[in-house]
Amino acid sequence: MVNVLMHRDELLQKLQQQVEENDVSEEYSSWVRGEISSSAAASPTKRCRFFDKHGFIFIPGFANANEVDSMKSTMKEMVDNDWEPNDEKTQVFRTDEGQLEEQGTSDYFLDSATKVHFFAEKDAIDENGKLKVRYHSDKIAALNKAGHGMHLTPGPFQDYTQSEKVGKLLRELGWQEPCVPQSMYIFKQAHIGGEVTSHQDSTFLHTTPRQTCIGLWLALDDATFENGCMWIRPGSHHEPLRRQFVRNPKHFGESLAYDGSHDEDCSCPQMIFRQLNDNKHVKWEGSIPENSELPDCEGLYGNGFVPVPCRAGDLLAFCGHLDHLSLPNYSSKARHTFQLHCIEGKDTTWSKDNWLQSDIAFMKL
């Protein structure tokens, strides 16, 4: 682990040198705000300049041990008390070719916008859609994620979300009126924790007239090569958004809501992917580049991806256009994370065809 962290730090130093080689000009390019004058940018900080150039920043020790432990213990209590996986068909979450089938056919996913719903790993479910017997006494070990209203539940998740350091960081990076559409807890289970395929977060959290999504990825366990640390492609945030995950008008009708309209057809999938731009060099959208298996990961390195291993408490913040993924967890240790997704609340609109639609206003930070 020490050598891996040293390699990460060497990479970050090289990327920082690229930032320092370019002086801030009179017209500073902010990812979230666009071209703004240097005076309006209020002399962007070193972290902000790194973020805007490369699409991400890494902050070690952003959360302390008490915050991390409190989130993990609270999640354990929530699973034990609130998740009854065999009451009906257990909901699975996946990001591979089965994503539309799993997330596009059930109101359980839609209804999680302001609640905490639980989604299992596909390999923890039997052929009848029930939790495998081996997980009956250890339910938490079967979960892929919980979401998407973690931040709305009083306790450590809400406390962290509303903490001064989160709001201060977002404003430092250029968000003027940040708000939170969703949050989630990712489990990345030992042995069965599946891959998260290549994607851009703005695919799922779309705003107009410009994209403003930012992901705040907080490690609650050490994230290593073996247990599925994050891989990012620095600079890819300058590329256009490739596709959008939207409510299907054939299912919901033109209103995109269950309003009793006669143009609804519930036999059609709830969600579809809308193709926006054909980035021909990105051949791995919704998958993983070929030849990306451990230990060499040649396909990832060859296509510009770099790993970002973390200690528990470290934070990775990245733009909604940044291409990122994670490999399966091949280890005997889980890799828990808590993730916030925020958007700009000033002069932007939450897309009405996003999958997530809330009946309450988004939390302001």
mmCIF file of C-alpha atoms in Angstrom:
data_model
loop_
_atom_site.group_PDB
_atom_site.id
_atom_site.type_symbol
_atom_site.label_atom_id
_atom_site.label_comp_id
_atom_site.label_asym_id
_atom_site.label_seq_id
_atom_site.Cartn_x
_atom_site.Cartn_y
_atom_site.Cartn_z
ATOM 1 C CA MET A 1 0.000 0.000 0.000
ATOM 2 C CA VAL A 2 2.844 2.414 0.839
ATOM 3 C CA ASN A 3 4.433 2.038 -2.610
ATOM 4 C CA VAL A 4 1.049 2.530 -4.288
ATOM 5 C CA LEU A 5 0.461 5.740 -2.338
ATOM 6 C CA MET A 6 3.929 6.990 -3.264
ATOM 7 C CA HIS A 7 3.166 6.382 -6.938
ATOM 8 C CA ARG A 8 -0.104 8.326 -6.549
ATOM 9 C CA ASP A 9 1.693 11.236 -4.900
ATOM 10 C CA GLU A 10 4.302 11.334 -7.675
ATOM 11 C CA LEU A 11 1.524 11.541 -10.244
ATOM 12 C CA LEU A 12 -0.199 14.344 -8.356
ATOM 13 C CA GLN A 13 3.075 16.271 -8.189
ATOM 14 C CA LYS A 14 3.515 16.003 -11.971
ATOM 15 C CA LEU A 15 -0.014 17.234 -12.545
ATOM 16 C CA GLN A 16 0.553 20.109 -10.126
ATOM 17 C CA GLN A 17 3.667 21.129 -12.063
ATOM 18 C CA GLN A 18 1.529 21.423 -15.189
ATOM 19 C CA VAL A 19 -0.760 23.811 -13.324
ATOM 20 C CA GLU A 20 2.120 25.942 -12.069
ATOM 21 C CA GLU A 21 3.592 26.236 -15.563
ATOM 22 C CA ASN A 22 0.493 28.146 -16.651
ATOM 23 C CA ASP A 23 -0.028 31.542 -15.018
ATOM 24 C CA VAL A 24 -3.589 32.673 -14.371
ATOM 25 C CA SER A 25 -4.475 34.886 -17.329
ATOM 26 C CA GLU A 26 -6.948 37.746 -17.373
ATOM 27 C CA GLU A 27 -9.564 35.278 -18.607
ATOM 28 C CA TYR A 28 -9.651 32.333 -16.236
ATOM 29 C CA SER A 29 -11.516 29.193 -17.344
ATOM 30 C CA SER A 30 -13.656 27.800 -14.519
ATOM 31 C CA TRP A 31 -15.257 24.447 -15.316
ATOM 32 C CA VAL A 32 -18.489 25.198 -13.483
ATOM 33 C CA ARG A 33 -18.798 28.912 -14.315
ATOM 34 C CA GLY A 34 -17.135 29.151 -17.714
ATOM 35 C CA GLU A 35 -14.790 31.949 -18.766
ATOM 36 C CA ILE A 36 -14.584 34.532 -15.990
ATOM 37 C CA SER A 37 -12.164 37.388 -15.484
ATOM 38 C CA SER A 38 -9.356 36.970 -12.981
ATOM 39 C CA SER A 39 -10.876 39.647 -10.758
ATOM 40 C CA ALA A 40 -14.266 37.889 -10.740
ATOM 41 C CA ALA A 41 -12.491 34.624 -9.966
ATOM 42 C CA ALA A 42 -11.126 36.241 -6.806
ATOM 43 C CA SER A 43 -7.675 34.821 -7.501
ATOM 44 C CA PRO A 44 -8.494 31.096 -7.734
ATOM 45 C CA THR A 45 -6.654 28.981 -5.201
ATOM 46 C CA LYS A 46 -4.027 26.401 -6.116
ATOM 47 C CA ARG A 47 -6.571 23.626 -5.499
ATOM 48 C CA CYS A 48 -9.151 25.347 -7.695
ATOM 49 C CA ARG A 49 -6.661 25.774 -10.539
ATOM 50 C CA PHE A 50 -5.706 22.074 -10.274
ATOM 51 C CA PHE A 51 -9.388 21.096 -10.285
ATOM 52 C CA ASP A 52 -10.248 23.190 -13.337
ATOM 53 C CA LYS A 53 -7.232 21.970 -15.323
ATOM 54 C CA HIS A 54 -7.401 18.261 -14.524
ATOM 55 C CA GLY A 55 -11.045 17.762 -13.495
ATOM 56 C CA PHE A 56 -10.428 16.521 -9.961
ATOM 57 C CA ILE A 57 -8.642 17.145 -6.698
ATOM 58 C CA PHE A 58 -7.456 14.743 -4.011
ATOM 59 C CA ILE A 59 -7.662 15.881 -0.373
ATOM 60 C CA PRO A 60 -6.087 13.577 2.237
ATOM 61 C CA GLY A 61 -7.726 13.364 5.653
ATOM 62 C CA PHE A 62 -10.806 15.393 4.713
ATOM 63 C CA ALA A 63 -12.927 13.488 7.269
ATOM 64 C CA ASN A 64 -11.614 12.467 10.671
ATOM 65 C CA ALA A 65 -11.739 9.002 12.204
ATOM 66 C CA ASN A 66 -14.803 9.824 14.332
ATOM 67 C CA GLU A 67 -16.783 10.932 11.282
ATOM 68 C CA VAL A 68 -15.790 7.821 9.348
ATOM 69 C CA ASP A 69 -16.588 5.441 12.201
ATOM 70 C CA SER A 70 -19.921 7.132 12.887
ATOM 71 C CA MET A 71 -21.021 6.803 9.264
ATOM 72 C CA LYS A 72 -20.083 3.126 9.130
ATOM 73 C CA SER A 73 -21.738 2.214 12.419
ATOM 74 C CA THR A 74 -24.885 4.173 11.542
ATOM 75 C CA MET A 75 -25.144 2.399 8.199
ATOM 76 C CA LYS A 76 -24.829 -0.968 9.948
ATOM 77 C CA GLU A 77 -27.743 -0.017 12.217
ATOM 78 C CA MET A 78 -29.843 1.160 9.274
ATOM 79 C CA VAL A 79 -29.314 -2.089 7.387
ATOM 80 C CA ASP A 80 -30.090 -4.215 10.444
ATOM 81 C CA ASN A 81 -33.225 -2.257 11.309
ATOM 82 C CA ASP A 82 -34.610 -1.065 7.973
ATOM 83 C CA TRP A 83 -33.742 -3.540 5.223
ATOM 84 C CA GLU A 84 -35.938 -6.612 4.847
ATOM 85 C CA PRO A 85 -34.587 -8.096 1.602
ATOM 86 C CA ASN A 86 -36.974 -11.035 1.360
ATOM 87 C CA ASP A 87 -40.232 -9.116 1.772
ATOM 88 C CA GLU A 88 -40.413 -9.047 -2.036
ATOM 89 C CA LYS A 89 -38.011 -9.382 -4.947
ATOM 90 C CA THR A 90 -34.718 -7.916 -3.769
ATOM 91 C CA GLN A 91 -33.615 -4.904 -5.813
ATOM 92 C CA VAL A 92 -30.190 -5.121 -7.415
ATOM 93 C CA PHE A 93 -27.941 -2.289 -8.566
ATOM 94 C CA ARG A 94 -25.521 -2.653 -11.468
ATOM 95 C CA THR A 95 -23.765 -0.463 -14.043
ATOM 96 C CA ASP A 96 -23.045 -3.027 -16.772
ATOM 97 C CA GLU A 97 -25.214 -4.121 -19.707
ATOM 98 C CA GLY A 98 -27.994 -5.049 -17.243
ATOM 99 C CA GLN A 99 -28.343 -1.521 -15.864
ATOM 100 C CA LEU A 100 -31.482 -0.500 -17.744
ATOM 101 C CA GLU A 101 -33.248 -3.725 -16.824
ATOM 102 C CA GLU A 102 -32.487 -3.355 -13.113
ATOM 103 C CA GLN A 103 -32.880 0.420 -12.684
ATOM 104 C CA GLY A 104 -35.450 0.921 -15.426
ATOM 105 C CA THR A 105 -38.256 -1.406 -14.379
ATOM 106 C CA SER A 106 -39.039 -0.663 -10.729
ATOM 107 C CA ASP A 107 -40.513 2.242 -8.789
ATOM 108 C CA TYR A 108 -38.263 1.251 -5.871
ATOM 109 C CA PHE A 109 -35.355 2.973 -7.624
ATOM 110 C CA LEU A 110 -37.417 6.051 -8.534
ATOM 111 C CA ASP A 111 -38.831 6.367 -5.029
ATOM 112 C CA SER A 112 -35.354 6.486 -3.441
ATOM 113 C CA ALA A 113 -34.853 10.173 -4.320
ATOM 114 C CA THR A 114 -35.669 11.411 -0.810
ATOM 115 C CA LYS A 115 -35.362 8.137 1.106
ATOM 116 C CA VAL A 116 -32.772 5.501 1.940
ATOM 117 C CA HIS A 117 -33.392 2.423 -0.200
ATOM 118 C CA PHE A 118 -31.128 -0.600 -0.373
ATOM 119 C CA PHE A 119 -29.769 -2.299 -3.492
ATOM 120 C CA ALA A 120 -27.993 -5.658 -3.441
ATOM 121 C CA GLU A 121 -25.072 -7.035 -5.429
ATOM 122 C CA LYS A 122 -26.272 -9.254 -8.275
ATOM 123 C CA ASP A 123 -24.082 -12.115 -7.050
ATOM 124 C CA ALA A 124 -25.776 -12.040 -3.624
ATOM 125 C CA ILE A 125 -29.182 -12.922 -5.124
ATOM 126 C CA ASP A 126 -30.420 -16.385 -6.092
ATOM 127 C CA GLU A 127 -32.301 -17.384 -9.257
ATOM 128 C CA ASN A 128 -35.624 -16.491 -7.584
ATOM 129 C CA GLY A 129 -34.574 -12.944 -6.801
ATOM 130 C CA LYS A 130 -34.091 -13.675 -3.103
ATOM 131 C CA LEU A 131 -31.093 -13.111 -0.879
ATOM 132 C CA LYS A 132 -28.813 -16.130 -0.832
ATOM 133 C CA VAL A 133 -28.926 -18.049 2.432
ATOM 134 C CA ARG A 134 -25.299 -17.313 3.251
ATOM 135 C CA TYR A 135 -26.188 -13.609 3.694
ATOM 136 C CA HIS A 136 -29.218 -14.048 5.956
ATOM 137 C CA SER A 137 -27.089 -13.581 9.070
ATOM 138 C CA ASP A 138 -24.907 -10.864 7.528
ATOM 139 C CA LYS A 139 -27.218 -8.742 5.377
ATOM 140 C CA ILE A 140 -24.848 -5.831 4.983
ATOM 141 C CA ALA A 141 -22.332 -8.044 3.152
ATOM 142 C CA ALA A 142 -24.859 -8.478 0.311
ATOM 143 C CA LEU A 143 -25.386 -4.791 -0.449
ATOM 144 C CA ASN A 144 -24.095 -2.805 -3.408
ATOM 145 C CA LYS A 145 -25.402 0.611 -2.355
ATOM 146 C CA ALA A 146 -27.896 2.602 -0.282
ATOM 147 C CA GLY A 147 -29.407 5.857 -1.505
ATOM 148 C CA HIS A 148 -30.290 8.393 -2.559
ATOM 149 C CA GLY A 149 -31.454 10.576 0.338
ATOM 150 C CA MET A 150 -28.750 9.792 2.893
ATOM 151 C CA HIS A 151 -28.123 13.520 3.418
ATOM 152 C CA LEU A 152 -31.764 14.080 4.398
ATOM 153 C CA THR A 153 -31.584 11.682 7.348
ATOM 154 C CA PRO A 154 -30.548 13.346 10.647
ATOM 155 C CA GLY A 155 -27.273 11.928 11.891
ATOM 156 C CA PRO A 156 -23.674 11.666 10.694
ATOM 157 C CA PHE A 157 -24.437 11.717 6.967
ATOM 158 C CA GLN A 158 -26.427 14.936 7.244
ATOM 159 C CA ASP A 159 -23.906 16.440 9.666
ATOM 160 C CA TYR A 160 -21.069 15.808 7.232
ATOM 161 C CA THR A 161 -23.087 17.112 4.264
ATOM 162 C CA GLN A 162 -23.908 20.357 6.057
ATOM 163 C CA SER A 163 -20.466 20.767 7.597
ATOM 164 C CA GLU A 164 -18.604 24.010 7.053
ATOM 165 C CA LYS A 165 -15.738 22.247 5.279
ATOM 166 C CA VAL A 166 -17.975 20.785 2.542
ATOM 167 C CA GLY A 167 -19.628 24.123 1.736
ATOM 168 C CA LYS A 168 -16.295 25.952 1.912
ATOM 169 C CA LEU A 169 -14.666 23.496 -0.503
ATOM 170 C CA LEU A 170 -17.488 23.796 -3.052
ATOM 171 C CA ARG A 171 -17.303 27.588 -3.018
ATOM 172 C CA GLU A 172 -13.533 27.483 -3.330
ATOM 173 C CA LEU A 173 -13.948 25.394 -6.487
ATOM 174 C CA GLY A 174 -16.399 27.866 -8.040
ATOM 175 C CA TRP A 175 -19.880 26.814 -6.915
ATOM 176 C CA GLN A 176 -21.779 29.891 -5.747
ATOM 177 C CA GLU A 177 -25.034 28.372 -4.463
ATOM 178 C CA PRO A 178 -24.312 24.642 -4.127
ATOM 179 C CA CYS A 179 -27.152 22.248 -3.429
ATOM 180 C CA VAL A 180 -27.456 18.475 -3.041
ATOM 181 C CA PRO A 181 -29.724 16.387 -5.293
ATOM 182 C CA GLN A 182 -28.486 13.013 -4.066
ATOM 183 C CA SER A 183 -26.167 11.069 -1.819
ATOM 184 C CA MET A 184 -25.320 7.401 -1.571
ATOM 185 C CA TYR A 185 -23.361 4.860 0.396
ATOM 186 C CA ILE A 186 -21.365 2.368 -1.698
ATOM 187 C CA PHE A 187 -20.288 -0.925 -0.094
ATOM 188 C CA LYS A 188 -17.974 -2.516 -2.731
ATOM 189 C CA GLN A 189 -18.157 -5.859 -0.956
ATOM 190 C CA ALA A 190 -15.286 -8.286 -0.536
ATOM 191 C CA HIS A 191 -15.120 -10.814 -3.402
ATOM 192 C CA ILE A 192 -18.522 -9.909 -4.924
ATOM 193 C CA GLY A 193 -18.249 -6.105 -5.178
ATOM 194 C CA GLY A 194 -18.832 -5.505 -8.882
ATOM 195 C CA GLU A 195 -17.120 -3.150 -11.271
ATOM 196 C CA VAL A 196 -18.428 0.361 -11.836
ATOM 197 C CA THR A 197 -18.122 0.907 -15.560
ATOM 198 C CA SER A 198 -16.780 4.022 -17.260
ATOM 199 C CA HIS A 199 -19.149 6.971 -16.995
ATOM 200 C CA GLN A 200 -19.553 10.710 -16.440
ATOM 201 C CA ASP A 201 -21.695 11.696 -13.457
ATOM 202 C CA SER A 202 -23.543 14.389 -15.413
ATOM 203 C CA THR A 203 -25.069 11.526 -17.405
ATOM 204 C CA PHE A 204 -27.296 10.949 -14.372
ATOM 205 C CA LEU A 205 -27.380 14.475 -12.872
ATOM 206 C CA HIS A 206 -28.037 16.796 -15.790
ATOM 207 C CA THR A 207 -28.454 20.571 -15.485
ATOM 208 C CA THR A 208 -29.168 23.321 -17.999
ATOM 209 C CA PRO A 209 -27.998 25.555 -19.595
ATOM 210 C CA ARG A 210 -24.647 24.028 -18.556
ATOM 211 C CA GLN A 211 -23.426 21.022 -16.614
ATOM 212 C CA THR A 212 -22.630 21.732 -12.951
ATOM 213 C CA CYS A 213 -22.484 18.346 -11.218
ATOM 214 C CA ILE A 214 -19.596 17.650 -8.856
ATOM 215 C CA GLY A 215 -18.963 14.370 -7.060
ATOM 216 C CA LEU A 216 -17.496 14.276 -3.545
ATOM 217 C CA TRP A 217 -16.186 10.721 -3.083
ATOM 218 C CA LEU A 218 -15.242 10.064 0.560
ATOM 219 C CA ALA A 219 -13.335 6.888 1.414
ATOM 220 C CA LEU A 220 -14.620 5.162 4.571
ATOM 221 C CA ASP A 221 -12.146 2.285 4.157
ATOM 222 C CA ASP A 222 -8.718 2.192 2.596
ATOM 223 C CA ALA A 223 -9.233 1.961 -1.177
ATOM 224 C CA THR A 224 -6.569 -0.157 -2.886
ATOM 225 C CA PHE A 225 -5.858 -1.748 -6.251
ATOM 226 C CA GLU A 226 -7.201 -5.049 -4.961
ATOM 227 C CA ASN A 227 -10.478 -3.832 -3.440
ATOM 228 C CA GLY A 228 -11.478 -1.473 -6.249
ATOM 229 C CA CYS A 229 -10.044 2.022 -5.846
ATOM 230 C CA MET A 230 -11.170 4.765 -8.199
ATOM 231 C CA TRP A 231 -9.593 5.159 -11.640
ATOM 232 C CA ILE A 232 -9.905 8.570 -13.303
ATOM 233 C CA ARG A 233 -8.867 10.010 -16.669
ATOM 234 C CA PRO A 234 -7.332 13.456 -15.940
ATOM 235 C CA GLY A 235 -8.385 16.159 -18.400
ATOM 236 C CA SER A 236 -11.371 14.209 -19.726
ATOM 237 C CA HIS A 237 -13.715 16.776 -18.154
ATOM 238 C CA HIS A 238 -13.012 18.972 -21.206
ATOM 239 C CA GLU A 239 -14.736 16.391 -23.408
ATOM 240 C CA PRO A 240 -18.479 16.710 -24.155
ATOM 241 C CA LEU A 241 -21.086 14.739 -22.252
ATOM 242 C CA ARG A 242 -21.545 11.440 -24.077
ATOM 243 C CA ARG A 243 -25.048 10.402 -23.043
ATOM 244 C CA GLN A 244 -27.883 11.087 -20.602
ATOM 245 C CA PHE A 245 -29.883 8.679 -18.422
ATOM 246 C CA VAL A 246 -33.463 9.926 -18.767
ATOM 247 C CA ARG A 247 -37.062 9.110 -17.999
ATOM 248 C CA ASN A 248 -38.595 7.381 -20.990
ATOM 249 C CA PRO A 249 -41.493 9.461 -22.441
ATOM 250 C CA LYS A 250 -42.988 6.272 -23.873
ATOM 251 C CA HIS A 251 -43.378 4.954 -20.311
ATOM 252 C CA PHE A 252 -44.300 8.148 -18.438
ATOM 253 C CA GLY A 253 -45.912 10.136 -21.246
ATOM 254 C CA GLU A 254 -44.759 13.576 -22.270
ATOM 255 C CA SER A 255 -45.213 14.896 -18.716
ATOM 256 C CA LEU A 256 -42.473 12.456 -17.545
ATOM 257 C CA ALA A 257 -44.499 11.818 -14.381
ATOM 258 C CA TYR A 258 -47.297 9.481 -13.329
ATOM 259 C CA ASP A 259 -50.115 11.987 -13.784
ATOM 260 C CA GLY A 260 -52.828 9.751 -15.248
ATOM 261 C CA SER A 261 -52.254 10.941 -18.811
ATOM 262 C CA HIS A 262 -53.519 8.700 -21.576
ATOM 263 C CA ASP A 263 -50.119 8.666 -23.296
ATOM 264 C CA GLU A 264 -48.451 6.522 -20.605
ATOM 265 C CA ASP A 265 -47.354 2.995 -21.506
ATOM 266 C CA CYS A 266 -46.062 1.191 -18.435
ATOM 267 C CA SER A 267 -44.993 -1.796 -20.534
ATOM 268 C CA CYS A 268 -42.057 0.295 -21.815
ATOM 269 C CA PRO A 269 -38.862 0.697 -19.760
ATOM 270 C CA GLN A 270 -38.882 3.537 -17.245
ATOM 271 C CA MET A 271 -35.380 4.713 -18.183
ATOM 272 C CA ILE A 272 -33.374 4.961 -21.370
ATOM 273 C CA PHE A 273 -29.972 6.302 -22.375
ATOM 274 C CA ARG A 274 -30.108 9.261 -24.760
ATOM 275 C CA GLN A 275 -27.022 9.559 -26.939
ATOM 276 C CA LEU A 276 -25.662 13.125 -26.915
ATOM 277 C CA ASN A 277 -22.204 13.003 -28.472
ATOM 278 C CA ASP A 278 -20.330 10.253 -30.267
ATOM 279 C CA ASN A 279 -16.807 10.460 -28.861
ATOM 280 C CA LYS A 280 -15.347 7.869 -31.179
ATOM 281 C CA HIS A 281 -12.114 7.535 -29.219
ATOM 282 C CA VAL A 282 -14.092 6.570 -26.075
ATOM 283 C CA LYS A 283 -14.945 3.019 -27.017
ATOM 284 C CA TRP A 284 -15.501 1.873 -23.445
ATOM 285 C CA GLU A 285 -18.535 3.999 -22.437
ATOM 286 C CA GLY A 286 -20.674 1.873 -20.126
ATOM 287 C CA SER A 287 -17.948 -0.781 -19.941
ATOM 288 C CA ILE A 288 -14.245 -1.145 -19.097
ATOM 289 C CA PRO A 289 -11.384 -0.751 -21.618
ATOM 290 C CA GLU A 290 -10.111 -4.088 -22.890
ATOM 291 C CA ASN A 291 -7.116 -5.691 -21.157
ATOM 292 C CA SER A 292 -7.747 -3.838 -17.890
ATOM 293 C CA GLU A 293 -7.401 -6.780 -15.528
ATOM 294 C CA LEU A 294 -5.114 -6.741 -12.505
ATOM 295 C CA PRO A 295 -2.223 -6.662 -11.991
ATOM 296 C CA ASP A 296 -1.054 -4.900 -15.174
ATOM 297 C CA CYS A 297 -4.221 -2.928 -16.097
ATOM 298 C CA GLU A 298 -2.688 -2.176 -19.483
ATOM 299 C CA GLY A 299 -5.984 -1.113 -21.036
ATOM 300 C CA LEU A 300 -6.576 1.484 -18.341
ATOM 301 C CA TYR A 301 -3.107 3.008 -18.383
ATOM 302 C CA GLY A 302 -3.020 2.884 -22.175
ATOM 303 C CA ASN A 303 -6.214 4.930 -22.426
ATOM 304 C CA GLY A 304 -5.126 7.594 -19.946
ATOM 305 C CA PHE A 305 -6.695 6.309 -16.734
ATOM 306 C CA VAL A 306 -4.766 6.535 -13.463
ATOM 307 C CA PRO A 307 -5.595 4.917 -10.107
ATOM 308 C CA VAL A 308 -6.244 6.998 -6.990
ATOM 309 C CA PRO A 309 -5.816 4.751 -3.940
ATOM 310 C CA CYS A 310 -7.013 6.348 -0.699
ATOM 311 C CA ARG A 311 -6.825 6.022 3.045
ATOM 312 C CA ALA A 312 -10.069 6.111 5.022
ATOM 313 C CA GLY A 313 -11.073 9.767 5.377
ATOM 314 C CA ASP A 314 -9.509 10.900 2.083
ATOM 315 C CA LEU A 315 -11.679 12.770 -0.415
ATOM 316 C CA LEU A 316 -11.703 12.726 -4.202
ATOM 317 C CA ALA A 317 -13.722 15.568 -5.761
ATOM 318 C CA PHE A 318 -14.335 15.592 -9.511
ATOM 319 C CA CYS A 319 -16.299 17.314 -12.282
ATOM 320 C CA GLY A 320 -19.450 15.782 -13.705
ATOM 321 C CA HIS A 321 -17.768 15.309 -17.099
ATOM 322 C CA LEU A 322 -14.717 13.455 -15.739
ATOM 323 C CA ASP A 323 -14.460 9.886 -17.034
ATOM 324 C CA HIS A 324 -14.023 7.462 -14.124
ATOM 325 C CA LEU A 325 -14.584 3.846 -13.117
ATOM 326 C CA SER A 326 -13.586 1.187 -10.601
ATOM 327 C CA LEU A 327 -12.665 -2.456 -11.007
ATOM 328 C CA PRO A 328 -14.280 -5.333 -9.061
ATOM 329 C CA ASN A 329 -13.260 -6.008 -5.497
ATOM 330 C CA TYR A 330 -10.978 -9.035 -5.714
ATOM 331 C CA SER A 331 -9.904 -8.811 -2.072
ATOM 332 C CA SER A 332 -11.198 -10.100 1.246
ATOM 333 C CA LYS A 333 -11.896 -6.543 2.491
ATOM 334 C CA ALA A 334 -14.862 -4.309 1.689
ATOM 335 C CA ARG A 335 -14.352 -0.766 0.378
ATOM 336 C CA HIS A 336 -17.075 1.489 1.772
ATOM 337 C CA THR A 337 -17.533 5.078 0.532
ATOM 338 C CA PHE A 338 -19.994 7.903 1.122
ATOM 339 C CA GLN A 339 -20.686 10.012 -1.943
ATOM 340 C CA LEU A 340 -22.345 13.391 -2.351
ATOM 341 C CA HIS A 341 -23.402 14.791 -5.696
ATOM 342 C CA CYS A 342 -23.914 18.535 -5.770
ATOM 343 C CA ILE A 343 -24.961 21.017 -8.450
ATOM 344 C CA GLU A 344 -24.982 24.790 -8.893
ATOM 345 C CA GLY A 345 -28.229 26.348 -7.715
ATOM 346 C CA LYS A 346 -27.612 29.753 -9.283
ATOM 347 C CA ASP A 347 -28.786 30.350 -12.866
ATOM 348 C CA THR A 348 -29.164 26.629 -13.617
ATOM 349 C CA THR A 349 -32.116 24.259 -13.834
ATOM 350 C CA TRP A 350 -32.388 20.612 -12.847
ATOM 351 C CA SER A 351 -33.384 18.701 -15.993
ATOM 352 C CA LYS A 352 -36.988 17.520 -15.854
ATOM 353 C CA ASP A 353 -36.079 14.287 -17.616
ATOM 354 C CA ASN A 354 -33.472 13.236 -15.045
ATOM 355 C CA TRP A 355 -34.365 9.963 -13.352
ATOM 356 C CA LEU A 356 -34.290 11.663 -9.935
ATOM 357 C CA GLN A 357 -37.183 14.032 -9.342
ATOM 358 C CA SER A 358 -37.865 15.260 -5.839
ATOM 359 C CA ASP A 359 -41.062 16.647 -4.340
ATOM 360 C CA ILE A 360 -38.976 18.773 -1.968
ATOM 361 C CA ALA A 361 -36.383 21.437 -2.738
ATOM 362 C CA PHE A 362 -32.758 20.279 -2.879
ATOM 363 C CA MET A 363 -30.741 20.900 0.271
ATOM 364 C CA LYS A 364 -28.718 24.124 0.027
ATOM 365 C CA LEU A 365 -25.206 24.259 1.431
#
